[in-house]
Amino acid sequence: MRIRTGFGYDVHQLKEGLPFWLGGIQIPHTHGALGHSDADVLIHVICDALLGAANLRDIGFHFPDTDPQYKGIDSKRLLHEVVRLLQERGYQIGNIDSTVCLQLPKVNPHIPEMRRVLAEVMRVDEDDISIKATTTEKLGFVGRKEGVAAYATVLITKA
């Protein structure tokens, strides 16, 4: 069995009046993430980590922000395509460990639903997805509520 790991990191600016998508669900908040797609930072880091683990470059390579077909796209569709690319090459997802850095809104109450939605999109067990949330103790752009950051590591296997 072949085992590979991948890492993803992403940030998005927060803007008043935009919908806030995180982990495939819309979370009520006054500010949302700015981006070419729906700007779901958690899905983006999971995509990057999976693509990196399989040595398939990154999310921007596969879904460039210069391509109008991805304008406003639901990031769950991007994740579904990334999983398809991995499966084509014989890889299976072992597990995902992720962290979202955000002052507000509080993420913890939404984690069970995010895990459910992401597991459904990727066709894995919810137990294979870890989502953690933290603040930056009011430091930096996250602490000033100007943006959101996320990190993910993944393990994939190939028989």
mmCIF file with all atom_site columns, N, CA and C in Angstrom, residues 2 6 12 19 26 28 31 34 40 46 53 78 80-81 95 99-100 105 109-110 125 131 133:
data_model
loop_
_atom_site.group_PDB
_atom_site.id
_atom_site.type_symbol
_atom_site.label_atom_id
_atom_site.label_alt_id
_atom_site.label_comp_id
_atom_site.label_asym_id
_atom_site.label_entity_id
_atom_site.label_seq_id
_atom_site.pdbx_PDB_ins_code
_atom_site.Cartn_x
_atom_site.Cartn_y
_atom_site.Cartn_z
_atom_site.occupancy
_atom_site.B_iso_or_equiv
_atom_site.pdbx_formal_charge
_atom_site.auth_seq_id
_atom_site.auth_comp_id
_atom_site.auth_asym_id
_atom_site.auth_atom_id
_atom_site.pdbx_PDB_model_num
ATOM 1  N N  . ARG A 1 2   ? 0.496   2.197  -0.810 1.00 0.00 ? 2   ARG A N  1
ATOM 2  C CA . ARG A 1 2   ? 1.223   3.465  -0.910 1.00 0.00 ? 2   ARG A CA 1
ATOM 3  C C  . ARG A 1 2   ? 0.468   4.522  -0.104 1.00 0.00 ? 2   ARG A C  1
ATOM 4  N N  . GLY A 1 6   ? -0.765  15.340 2.247  1.00 0.00 ? 6   GLY A N  1
ATOM 5  C CA . GLY A 1 6   ? -0.843  16.631 1.576  1.00 0.00 ? 6   GLY A CA 1
ATOM 6  C C  . GLY A 1 6   ? -1.216  17.709 2.571  1.00 0.00 ? 6   GLY A C  1
ATOM 7  N N  . HIS A 1 12  ? -9.050  34.183 2.847  1.00 0.00 ? 12  HIS A N  1
ATOM 8  C CA . HIS A 1 12  ? -9.970  35.013 2.090  1.00 0.00 ? 12  HIS A CA 1
ATOM 9  C C  . HIS A 1 12  ? -10.301 36.246 2.916  1.00 0.00 ? 12  HIS A C  1
ATOM 10 N N  . PRO A 1 19  ? -22.522 36.430 1.462  1.00 0.00 ? 19  PRO A N  1
ATOM 11 C CA . PRO A 1 19  ? -22.841 35.192 2.185  1.00 0.00 ? 19  PRO A CA 1
ATOM 12 C C  . PRO A 1 19  ? -21.555 34.538 2.673  1.00 0.00 ? 19  PRO A C  1
ATOM 13 N N  . GLN A 1 26  ? -23.811 27.390 4.490  1.00 0.00 ? 26  GLN A N  1
ATOM 14 C CA . GLN A 1 26  ? -23.854 28.836 4.668  1.00 0.00 ? 26  GLN A CA 1
ATOM 15 C C  . GLN A 1 26  ? -24.106 29.122 6.147  1.00 0.00 ? 26  GLN A C  1
ATOM 16 N N  . PRO A 1 28  ? -24.829 31.954 9.033  1.00 0.00 ? 28  PRO A N  1
ATOM 17 C CA . PRO A 1 28  ? -25.323 33.328 9.180  1.00 0.00 ? 28  PRO A CA 1
ATOM 18 C C  . PRO A 1 28  ? -24.247 34.238 9.784  1.00 0.00 ? 28  PRO A C  1
ATOM 19 N N  . HIS A 1 31  ? -20.681 39.292 7.558  1.00 0.00 ? 31  HIS A N  1
ATOM 20 C CA . HIS A 1 31  ? -19.609 39.344 6.567  1.00 0.00 ? 31  HIS A CA 1
ATOM 21 C C  . HIS A 1 31  ? -19.440 37.967 5.924  1.00 0.00 ? 31  HIS A C  1
ATOM 22 N N  . LEU A 1 34  ? -14.640 36.892 0.385  1.00 0.00 ? 34  LEU A N  1
ATOM 23 C CA . LEU A 1 34  ? -14.563 37.416 -0.972 1.00 0.00 ? 34  LEU A CA 1
ATOM 24 C C  . LEU A 1 34  ? -13.712 36.470 -1.816 1.00 0.00 ? 34  LEU A C  1
ATOM 25 N N  . ASP A 1 40  ? -15.331 29.428 -0.193 1.00 0.00 ? 40  ASP A N  1
ATOM 26 C CA . ASP A 1 40  ? -15.354 28.518 0.954  1.00 0.00 ? 40  ASP A CA 1
ATOM 27 C C  . ASP A 1 40  ? -13.926 28.087 1.264  1.00 0.00 ? 40  ASP A C  1
ATOM 28 N N  . ILE A 1 46  ? -8.938  21.870 1.702  1.00 0.00 ? 46  ILE A N  1
ATOM 29 C CA . ILE A 1 46  ? -9.058  20.412 1.556  1.00 0.00 ? 46  ILE A CA 1
ATOM 30 C C  . ILE A 1 46  ? -8.734  20.013 0.117  1.00 0.00 ? 46  ILE A C  1
ATOM 31 N N  . ALA A 1 53  ? -1.301  15.955 -2.246 1.00 0.00 ? 53  ALA A N  1
ATOM 32 C CA . ALA A 1 53  ? -0.943  14.588 -1.860 1.00 0.00 ? 53  ALA A CA 1
ATOM 33 C C  . ALA A 1 53  ? -0.813  13.683 -3.083 1.00 0.00 ? 53  ALA A C  1
ATOM 34 N N  . LEU A 1 78  ? -16.313 21.763 -6.806 1.00 0.00 ? 78  LEU A N  1
ATOM 35 C CA . LEU A 1 78  ? -14.869 21.660 -7.016 1.00 0.00 ? 78  LEU A CA 1
ATOM 36 C C  . LEU A 1 78  ? -14.309 20.474 -6.238 1.00 0.00 ? 78  LEU A C  1
ATOM 37 N N  . HIS A 1 80  ? -15.903 17.792 -5.264 1.00 0.00 ? 80  HIS A N  1
ATOM 38 C CA . HIS A 1 80  ? -16.370 16.561 -5.912 1.00 0.00 ? 80  HIS A CA 1
ATOM 39 C C  . HIS A 1 80  ? -15.460 16.201 -7.090 1.00 0.00 ? 80  HIS A C  1
ATOM 40 N N  . GLU A 1 81  ? -15.083 17.208 -7.873 1.00 0.00 ? 81  GLU A N  1
ATOM 41 C CA . GLU A 1 81  ? -14.200 16.977 -9.020 1.00 0.00 ? 81  GLU A CA 1
ATOM 42 C C  . GLU A 1 81  ? -12.799 16.554 -8.569 1.00 0.00 ? 81  GLU A C  1
ATOM 43 N N  . ASN A 1 95  ? -7.804  10.175 5.733  1.00 0.00 ? 95  ASN A N  1
ATOM 44 C CA . ASN A 1 95  ? -8.412  11.112 6.681  1.00 0.00 ? 95  ASN A CA 1
ATOM 45 C C  . ASN A 1 95  ? -8.015  12.544 6.340  1.00 0.00 ? 95  ASN A C  1
ATOM 46 N N  . THR A 1 99  ? -8.119  23.010 10.242 1.00 0.00 ? 99  THR A N  1
ATOM 47 C CA . THR A 1 99  ? -8.309  24.064 11.238 1.00 0.00 ? 99  THR A CA 1
ATOM 48 C C  . THR A 1 99  ? -8.732  25.335 10.528 1.00 0.00 ? 99  THR A C  1
ATOM 49 N N  . VAL A 1 100 ? -9.783  25.959 11.051 1.00 0.00 ? 100 VAL A N  1
ATOM 50 C CA . VAL A 1 100 ? -10.260 27.244 10.556 1.00 0.00 ? 100 VAL A CA 1
ATOM 51 C C  . VAL A 1 100 ? -9.878  28.305 11.587 1.00 0.00 ? 100 VAL A C  1
ATOM 52 N N  . PRO A 1 105 ? -17.871 34.505 12.759 1.00 0.00 ? 105 PRO A N  1
ATOM 53 C CA . PRO A 1 105 ? -18.739 33.937 13.785 1.00 0.00 ? 105 PRO A CA 1
ATOM 54 C C  . PRO A 1 105 ? -18.091 32.709 14.413 1.00 0.00 ? 105 PRO A C  1
ATOM 55 N N  . PRO A 1 109 ? -20.352 25.465 16.698 1.00 0.00 ? 109 PRO A N  1
ATOM 56 C CA . PRO A 1 109 ? -21.713 24.925 16.597 1.00 0.00 ? 109 PRO A CA 1
ATOM 57 C C  . PRO A 1 109 ? -22.055 24.344 15.220 1.00 0.00 ? 109 PRO A C  1
ATOM 58 N N  . HIS A 1 110 ? -21.296 24.710 14.207 1.00 0.00 ? 110 HIS A N  1
ATOM 59 C CA . HIS A 1 110 ? -21.582 24.288 12.828 1.00 0.00 ? 110 HIS A CA 1
ATOM 60 C C  . HIS A 1 110 ? -20.743 23.095 12.365 1.00 0.00 ? 110 HIS A C  1
ATOM 61 N N  . ASP A 1 125 ? -16.443 8.453  5.497  1.00 0.00 ? 125 ASP A N  1
ATOM 62 C CA . ASP A 1 125 ? -17.097 8.490  6.801  1.00 0.00 ? 125 ASP A CA 1
ATOM 63 C C  . ASP A 1 125 ? -16.842 9.829  7.480  1.00 0.00 ? 125 ASP A C  1
ATOM 64 N N  . ILE A 1 131 ? -12.527 18.737 11.888 1.00 0.00 ? 131 ILE A N  1
ATOM 65 C CA . ILE A 1 131 ? -12.562 20.190 11.692 1.00 0.00 ? 131 ILE A CA 1
ATOM 66 C C  . ILE A 1 131 ? -12.414 20.836 13.057 1.00 0.00 ? 131 ILE A C  1
ATOM 67 N N  . ALA A 1 133 ? -11.583 24.676 15.116 1.00 0.00 ? 133 ALA A N  1
ATOM 68 C CA . ALA A 1 133 ? -11.689 26.125 14.930 1.00 0.00 ? 133 ALA A CA 1
ATOM 69 C C  . ALA A 1 133 ? -10.920 26.831 16.038 1.00 0.00 ? 133 ALA A C  1
#
